[in-house]
CSV table of C-alpha atoms (C1' of nucleotides) in Angstrom, one decimal:
chain,number,residue,atom,x,y,z
A,1,MET,CA,-7.2,-23.9,21.4
A,2,TRP,CA,-5.2,-25.3,18.5
A,3,ILE,CA,-2.0,-23.9,19.9
A,4,SER,CA,-1.7,-26.6,22.6
A,5,GLU,CA,-1.7,-29.2,19.8
A,6,PHE,CA,0.6,-27.3,17.5
A,7,GLU,CA,4.0,-28.8,16.7
A,8,ILE,CA,6.7,-26.4,15.7
A,9,PRO,CA,8.4,-27.9,12.6
A,10,TRP,CA,11.9,-28.1,14.0
A,11,ASN,CA,12.9,-30.6,11.4
A,12,LYS,CA,12.4,-27.9,8.7
A,13,MET,CA,14.8,-25.5,10.3
A,14,PRO,CA,17.5,-24.4,7.8
A,15,ALA,CA,20.8,-26.2,8.3
A,16,SER,CA,22.8,-23.1,9.0
A,17,LEU,CA,20.2,-22.0,11.6
A,18,LEU,CA,20.3,-25.4,13.2
A,19,LYS,CA,24.1,-25.1,13.4
A,20,ALA,CA,23.7,-21.7,15.1
A,21,THR,CA,21.3,-23.2,17.7
A,22,LEU,CA,23.8,-26.0,18.4
A,23,THR,CA,26.7,-23.6,18.9
A,24,GLY,CA,24.6,-20.9,20.7
A,25,GLN,CA,25.2,-18.3,18.0
A,26,ARG,CA,22.8,-15.6,17.0
A,27,ALA,CA,20.6,-16.4,14.0
A,28,ARG,CA,21.6,-14.8,10.7
A,29,PRO,CA,19.0,-12.4,9.5
A,30,GLU,CA,18.2,-14.5,6.3
A,31,ASP,CA,17.9,-17.6,8.4
A,32,ARG,CA,15.7,-15.8,10.9
A,33,ARG,CA,13.4,-14.7,8.0
A,34,SER,CA,13.4,-18.1,6.5
A,35,TRP,CA,12.5,-19.7,9.8
A,36,LYS,CA,9.7,-17.2,10.4
A,37,ARG,CA,8.2,-18.1,7.0
A,38,ILE,CA,8.4,-21.8,7.8
A,39,VAL,CA,6.8,-21.4,11.2
A,40,VAL,CA,4.0,-19.2,10.0
A,41,SER,CA,3.3,-21.5,7.1
A,42,ALA,CA,3.0,-24.4,9.6
A,43,MET,CA,0.7,-22.3,11.8
A,44,GLN,CA,-1.5,-21.5,8.9
A,45,GLU,CA,-2.1,-25.2,8.2
A,46,VAL,CA,-4.2,-25.3,11.4
A,47,CYS,CA,-5.2,-21.6,11.7
A,48,GLN,CA,-5.3,-19.3,8.6
A,49,ASN,CA,-5.1,-16.1,10.7
A,50,PRO,CA,-3.3,-16.7,14.1
A,51,ASN,CA,-3.8,-13.9,16.5
A,52,LYS,CA,-1.2,-12.1,18.6
A,53,ALA,CA,-1.7,-14.5,21.6
A,54,ALA,CA,-0.9,-17.5,19.3
A,55,CYS,CA,2.2,-15.8,17.9
A,56,ASP,CA,3.3,-14.9,21.5
A,57,GLU,CA,3.0,-18.5,22.5
A,58,ILE,CA,5.0,-19.9,19.6
A,59,ALA,CA,7.7,-17.2,19.9
A,60,LYS,CA,7.9,-18.0,23.7
A,61,ILE,CA,8.5,-21.7,23.0
A,62,ILE,CA,11.1,-21.0,20.3
A,63,VAL,CA,13.0,-18.5,22.5
A,64,SER,CA,12.8,-20.7,25.6
A,65,ARG,CA,14.4,-23.6,23.6
A,66,TYR,CA,17.1,-21.5,21.9
A,67,PRO,CA,17.5,-18.3,23.9
A,68,SER,CA,21.0,-17.4,22.7
A,69,THR,CA,19.9,-17.8,19.1
A,70,PHE,CA,16.5,-16.1,19.1
A,71,ALA,CA,16.0,-14.0,22.3
A,72,ASP,CA,16.0,-10.2,22.4
A,73,MET,CA,19.5,-9.4,23.7
A,74,ASN,CA,21.5,-6.2,24.3
A,75,GLU,CA,25.2,-5.9,23.4
A,76,GLU,CA,26.2,-7.4,26.8
A,77,ASP,CA,24.1,-10.6,26.0
A,78,GLU,CA,21.5,-9.6,28.6
A,79,GLN,CA,18.0,-10.5,27.8
A,80,LEU,CA,15.7,-7.6,27.0
A,81,GLY,CA,12.2,-7.6,28.4
A,82,ILE,CA,10.3,-10.8,28.0
A,83,GLY,CA,12.9,-12.0,25.4
A,84,TYR,CA,10.5,-13.0,22.7
A,85,TYR,CA,8.8,-9.7,21.9
A,86,SER,CA,10.6,-9.2,18.7
A,87,LEU,CA,10.1,-12.7,17.4
A,88,ALA,CA,6.4,-12.6,18.3
A,89,LYS,CA,5.9,-9.3,16.6
A,90,GLN,CA,7.7,-10.5,13.5
A,91,LEU,CA,5.6,-13.7,13.4
A,92,LYS,CA,2.5,-11.6,13.6
A,93,THR,CA,3.7,-9.3,11.0
A,94,ARG,CA,4.4,-12.2,8.7
A,95,VAL,CA,0.9,-13.6,9.3
A,96,GLU,CA,-0.6,-10.2,8.4
A,97,HIS,CA,1.5,-9.9,5.3
A,98,VAL,CA,0.6,-13.4,4.0
A,99,ASN,CA,-3.1,-12.6,4.7
A,100,ARG,CA,-3.1,-9.3,2.8
A,101,ASN,CA,-6.3,-9.1,0.8
A,102,ASN,CA,-7.5,-12.3,2.3
A,103,VAL,CA,-11.0,-11.1,3.2
A,104,SER,CA,-12.5,-14.5,4.3
A,105,GLU,CA,-10.1,-15.0,7.3
A,106,LYS,CA,-10.4,-11.6,9.0
A,107,ILE,CA,-10.9,-11.8,12.7
A,108,ARG,CA,-12.6,-8.4,12.6
A,109,LYS,CA,-15.1,-7.7,9.8
A,110,PRO,CA,-14.4,-4.4,8.2
A,111,ARG,CA,-17.0,-1.6,8.3
A,112,ILE,CA,-19.1,-2.0,5.2
A,113,MET,CA,-19.3,1.1,3.1
A,114,SER,CA,-20.3,-0.1,-0.4
A,115,GLN,CA,-19.5,1.9,-3.4
A,116,THR,CA,-20.7,1.1,-6.9
A,117,SER,CA,-18.0,1.3,-9.5
A,118,ASP,CA,-18.3,2.0,-13.2
A,119,ASP,CA,-18.6,-1.6,-14.2
A,120,GLY,CA,-21.6,-2.0,-11.9
A,121,SER,CA,-19.8,-4.1,-9.3
A,122,THR,CA,-19.8,-3.0,-5.6
A,123,LYS,CA,-16.7,-2.8,-3.5
A,124,THR,CA,-16.1,-1.8,0.1
A,125,VAL,CA,-14.1,1.4,0.8
A,126,ARG,CA,-12.8,3.1,3.9
A,127,SER,CA,-13.7,6.7,4.4
A,128,LYS,CA,-10.8,9.1,4.7
A,129,VAL,CA,-10.1,10.1,8.3
A,130,ASP,CA,-8.4,12.8,10.2
A,131,SER,CA,-4.7,12.5,9.5
A,132,TYR,CA,-1.6,13.5,11.4
A,133,GLY,CA,-0.9,17.2,11.4
A,134,CYS,CA,-4.4,18.5,10.5
A,135,ILE,CA,-5.9,21.1,12.7
A,136,ASN,CA,-9.1,21.8,10.7
A,137,TRP,CA,-10.1,18.5,9.1
A,138,GLN,CA,-13.8,18.7,9.4
A,139,PRO,CA,-15.0,22.2,10.5
A,140,LYS,CA,-18.4,22.2,12.1
A,141,CYS,CA,-19.6,25.9,12.1
A,142,VAL,CA,-20.3,27.9,9.0
A,143,PRO,CA,-18.7,31.4,9.0
A,144,GLU,CA,-20.8,34.1,10.7
A,145,GLY,CA,-23.4,35.6,8.4
A,146,GLU,CA,-23.3,32.6,6.1
A,147,THR,CA,-25.7,29.7,5.5
A,148,ALA,CA,-25.6,26.5,3.5
A,149,GLU,CA,-27.5,28.3,0.8
A,150,SER,CA,-25.2,31.3,0.7
A,151,LEU,CA,-22.1,29.1,0.6
A,152,GLU,CA,-23.6,27.2,-2.4
A,153,ASP,CA,-24.3,30.6,-4.1
A,154,ARG,CA,-20.7,31.6,-3.5
A,155,ARG,CA,-19.5,28.2,-4.9
A,156,LYS,CA,-21.6,28.8,-8.1
A,157,ASP,CA,-20.4,32.3,-8.4
A,158,ILE,CA,-16.7,31.5,-8.3
A,159,ALA,CA,-17.2,28.5,-10.6
A,160,ALA,CA,-18.8,30.9,-13.1
A,161,ILE,CA,-15.9,33.3,-12.6
A,162,PHE,CA,-13.4,30.5,-13.4
A,163,GLN,CA,-15.4,29.6,-16.6
A,164,SER,CA,-15.2,33.2,-17.8
A,165,ALA,CA,-11.9,34.5,-16.4
A,166,GLY,CA,-9.8,31.4,-16.0
A,167,PRO,CA,-7.4,30.3,-13.3
A,168,ARG,CA,-5.7,33.7,-13.1
A,169,ALA,CA,-8.8,35.1,-11.4
A,170,VAL,CA,-7.7,33.2,-8.3
A,171,ASP,CA,-5.9,36.4,-7.2
A,172,ARG,CA,-9.1,38.5,-7.3
A,173,PRO,CA,-10.2,39.6,-3.8
A,174,ASP,CA,-13.8,38.5,-4.3
A,175,VAL,CA,-12.6,35.0,-5.3
A,176,ASP,CA,-10.2,34.8,-2.4
A,177,GLU,CA,-12.9,35.9,0.0
A,178,SER,CA,-15.4,33.3,-1.3
A,179,MET,CA,-12.8,30.5,-1.3
A,180,ARG,CA,-11.9,31.4,2.3
A,181,LEU,CA,-15.6,31.5,3.5
A,182,THR,CA,-16.5,28.2,1.7
A,183,TYR,CA,-13.6,26.2,3.3
A,184,ILE,CA,-16.1,24.3,5.4
A,185,TYR,CA,-18.1,23.4,2.3
A,186,GLN,CA,-14.9,22.3,0.5
A,187,ARG,CA,-13.9,20.1,3.4
A,188,HIS,CA,-17.3,18.4,3.7
A,189,MET,CA,-17.2,17.5,0.0
A,190,LEU,CA,-13.6,16.3,0.1
A,191,ASN,CA,-14.3,14.2,3.2
A,192,SER,CA,-17.5,12.7,1.9
A,193,CYS,CA,-17.6,8.9,1.4
A,194,PRO,CA,-17.1,7.7,-1.2
A,195,PRO,CA,-14.6,10.5,-1.9
A,196,PRO,CA,-15.2,12.7,-4.9
A,197,SER,CA,-13.0,12.2,-8.0
A,198,ILE,CA,-10.5,14.8,-9.1
A,199,GLY,CA,-12.9,15.6,-12.0
A,200,GLU,CA,-15.7,16.3,-9.6
A,201,ILE,CA,-13.5,18.4,-7.4
A,202,GLU,CA,-12.4,20.3,-10.5
A,203,GLU,CA,-16.0,20.8,-11.5
A,204,HIS,CA,-17.2,22.1,-8.1
A,205,TRP,CA,-14.1,23.9,-7.0
A,206,PRO,CA,-11.9,24.8,-10.0
A,207,PHE,CA,-9.9,27.4,-8.1
A,208,LEU,CA,-9.0,24.7,-5.5
A,209,LEU,CA,-6.7,23.1,-8.1
A,210,THR,CA,-4.7,26.2,-8.7
A,211,LYS,CA,-1.4,26.7,-6.9
A,212,ARG,CA,-2.8,29.5,-4.7
A,213,GLY,CA,-6.0,27.5,-4.0
A,214,LEU,CA,-4.1,24.4,-2.9
A,215,CYS,CA,-1.6,26.4,-0.8
A,216,ASP,CA,-4.4,28.4,0.9
A,217,HIS,CA,-6.4,25.3,1.6
A,218,PHE,CA,-3.4,23.5,3.0
A,219,LYS,CA,-2.6,26.4,5.3
A,220,THR,CA,-6.2,26.4,6.7
A,221,LEU,CA,-6.1,22.6,7.0
A,222,THR,CA,-2.8,22.3,8.7
A,223,GLY,CA,-1.8,25.7,9.9
A,224,ILE,CA,1.4,25.4,7.7
A,225,ASP,CA,2.4,27.8,4.9
A,226,ILE,CA,3.7,25.2,2.5
A,227,CYS,CA,5.5,27.6,0.3
A,228,ASP,CA,7.5,29.0,3.3
A,229,ARG,CA,8.0,25.5,4.7
A,230,VAL,CA,9.5,24.2,1.4
A,231,GLY,CA,11.7,27.2,1.1
A,232,GLU,CA,13.0,26.7,4.7
A,233,ALA,CA,13.6,23.0,4.0
A,234,LEU,CA,15.6,23.7,0.9
A,235,GLN,CA,17.7,26.3,2.8
A,236,SER,CA,18.5,23.9,5.6
A,237,LYS,CA,18.8,20.6,3.6
A,238,GLY,CA,19.9,21.7,0.2
A,239,THR,CA,23.6,21.5,1.0
A,240,ARG,CA,23.2,18.1,2.5
A,241,ILE,CA,21.4,16.8,-0.6
A,242,ILE,CA,24.2,18.1,-2.8
A,243,ASN,CA,26.8,16.5,-0.6
A,244,PHE,CA,25.0,13.2,-0.9
A,245,PHE,CA,24.9,13.4,-4.7
A,246,GLN,CA,28.6,14.4,-4.8
A,247,ARG,CA,29.4,11.1,-3.3
A,248,GLN,CA,27.5,9.3,-6.1
A,249,THR,CA,30.6,9.3,-8.2
A,250,GLN,CA,29.5,6.2,-10.3
A,251,ASN,CA,26.4,7.9,-11.7
A,252,ARG,CA,27.4,9.9,-14.7
A,253,ASP,CA,24.0,11.6,-15.0
A,254,ILE,CA,24.3,13.0,-11.5
A,255,GLN,CA,27.9,14.1,-12.0
A,256,ARG,CA,26.9,15.8,-15.3
A,257,LEU,CA,24.1,17.7,-13.4
A,258,LEU,CA,26.5,18.7,-10.7
A,259,ALA,CA,29.0,20.0,-13.2
A,260,GLU,CA,26.4,22.1,-15.0
A,261,PRO,CA,26.1,25.8,-14.1
A,262,ASP,CA,22.9,26.3,-12.0
A,263,ARG,CA,20.4,27.5,-14.5
A,264,HIS,CA,17.5,25.8,-12.9
A,265,SER,CA,17.0,27.9,-9.8
A,266,CYS,CA,13.6,29.6,-10.0
A,267,SER,CA,14.9,32.4,-7.8
A,268,ALA,CA,18.3,32.8,-9.5
A,269,SER,CA,18.7,36.3,-8.2
A,270,SER,CA,19.1,34.9,-4.7
A,271,ASP,CA,22.5,33.2,-4.2
A,272,GLU,CA,21.2,31.9,-0.9
A,273,ALA,CA,18.6,29.8,-2.6
A,274,LEU,CA,21.1,28.0,-4.8
A,275,PRO,CA,21.9,25.0,-2.6
A,276,GLY,CA,18.2,24.2,-2.1
A,277,ALA,CA,17.2,24.7,-5.7
A,278,ARG,CA,20.2,22.7,-6.9
A,279,GLY,CA,19.4,19.9,-4.4
A,280,LEU,CA,15.8,19.8,-5.4
A,281,HIS,CA,16.7,19.6,-9.0
A,282,LEU,CA,19.1,16.8,-8.4
A,283,SER,CA,16.5,14.9,-6.4
A,284,PHE,CA,13.9,15.1,-9.1
A,285,GLY,CA,16.4,14.7,-11.8
A,286,ARG,CA,17.5,11.4,-10.3
A,287,CYS,CA,13.8,10.3,-10.2
A,288,ASN,CA,13.4,11.2,-13.8
A,289,CYS,CA,16.3,9.0,-14.8
A,290,ASN,CA,14.1,6.0,-14.0
A,291,LYS,CA,10.5,6.9,-14.3
A,292,GLU,CA,8.0,9.6,-15.1
A,293,ILE,CA,6.5,11.5,-12.3
A,294,HIS,CA,2.7,11.2,-12.4
B,1,DT,C1',25.8,-4.7,-15.8
B,2,DG,C1',21.9,-1.8,-15.3
B,3,DT,C1',16.9,-1.5,-15.2
B,4,DC,C1',12.6,-2.8,-13.8
B,5,DA,C1',8.9,-5.4,-11.4
B,6,DT,C1',7.7,-7.9,-7.6
B,7,DC,C1',8.1,-9.7,-3.0
B,8,DG,C1',8.4,-9.2,1.7
B,9,DG,C1',9.6,-6.8,6.2
B,10,DC,C1',8.7,-3.1,8.8
B,11,DA,C1',6.7,1.2,10.8
B,12,DG,C1',3.0,3.6,12.1
B,13,DG,C1',-1.8,5.4,12.1
B,14,DA,C1',-6.9,4.5,12.6
B,15,DG,C1',-10.3,2.6,14.9
B,16,DG,C1',-12.8,-1.3,17.1
B,17,DA,C1',-12.7,-4.4,21.1
B,18,DA,C1',-11.5,-5.4,25.7
B,19,DC,C1',-10.5,-4.0,30.1
B,20,DG,C1',-10.5,-1.7,34.6
C,1,DC,C1',-16.5,5.8,30.2
C,2,DG,C1',-11.7,6.5,29.5
C,3,DT,C1',-7.6,3.9,28.5
C,4,DT,C1',-5.1,0.2,26.6
C,5,DC,C1',-4.6,-3.4,23.5
C,6,DC,C1',-5.0,-5.5,19.1
C,7,DT,C1',-6.2,-5.8,14.3
C,8,DC,C1',-6.4,-3.8,9.9
C,9,DC,C1',-4.4,-1.2,6.5
C,10,DT,C1',-1.1,1.4,3.8
C,11,DG,C1',3.3,3.3,2.3
C,12,DC,C1',8.1,2.9,2.1
C,13,DC,C1',12.1,0.6,0.9
C,14,DG,C1',15.6,-3.1,0.5
C,15,DA,C1',16.2,-7.7,-1.5
C,16,DT,C1',15.6,-10.5,-5.3
C,17,DG,C1',15.1,-12.2,-9.8
C,18,DA,C1',14.0,-11.6,-14.8
C,19,DC,C1',15.4,-9.5,-18.7
C,20,DA,C1',17.7,-6.6,-22.2
DNA sequence: TGTCATCGGCAGGAGGAACG
DNA sequence: CGTTCCTCCTGCCGATGACA
């Protein structure tokens, strides 16, 4: 293995870090970062994509030579664990970062799922997978009394209703019922690989892109009522958000917003909602100072 | 001095490989 | 075959530098 021949470039160690090793001081964060870059760069001269074992070995050597400067320590200067875990992890992270988008040097070849793009070229894509918090990502059973054909009929029906009646029809009981029953059909389309574009989703499931359609779908997907959850979050965190912005005394835009009477609350009749609504407005207002929200 | 774009470090999830 | 380990990947955010 190349690691047995590898020579750590001690001569390239930053002067201030060298001084720290001589005096037994901890490495300054910037020196530590700089040193990691130097070491990884040297490793990559012999191996473009060093694996974890290689990073472990190098970190072990560095820590064994200068333990008081590099080893994992607690506040009482006692070594934590193997002592070189953090440095090894950071070296590996640096390797991964440098190798971002470097397809040729991957240790594991990615699963190939080719997708032809508009310009005719093919590219590999990863399918979307079950994500944290979902309880109904890819349902398997169609609702009782339904078939694939009946679900497709329902989809066509509600798409036609959208065409004639518009998005407000989302509140109609028959639309609600069909949206609920076709949830499995919606999920299978959304989870397909390559994933559908927004335009395709809009064409197939126009009501899904209404506020109610999204909220209902989200609730079935995660079991969470997003409207209730946002309201609760604003209740509990709104005051804290305002406190934060009140400390931003240098930003005149924020202070101007704080000084304004609250005319932005969508539920102005409820005094209890004010901290949350004001906090949310400030949060978004701050974003809008710098960039558009897409 | 403030804004913006880019870089780089880090956390954490997904999933394949290795292991017992 | 289930569990653990490791790699790949992505998003977030602070640091940094260019520029007005």
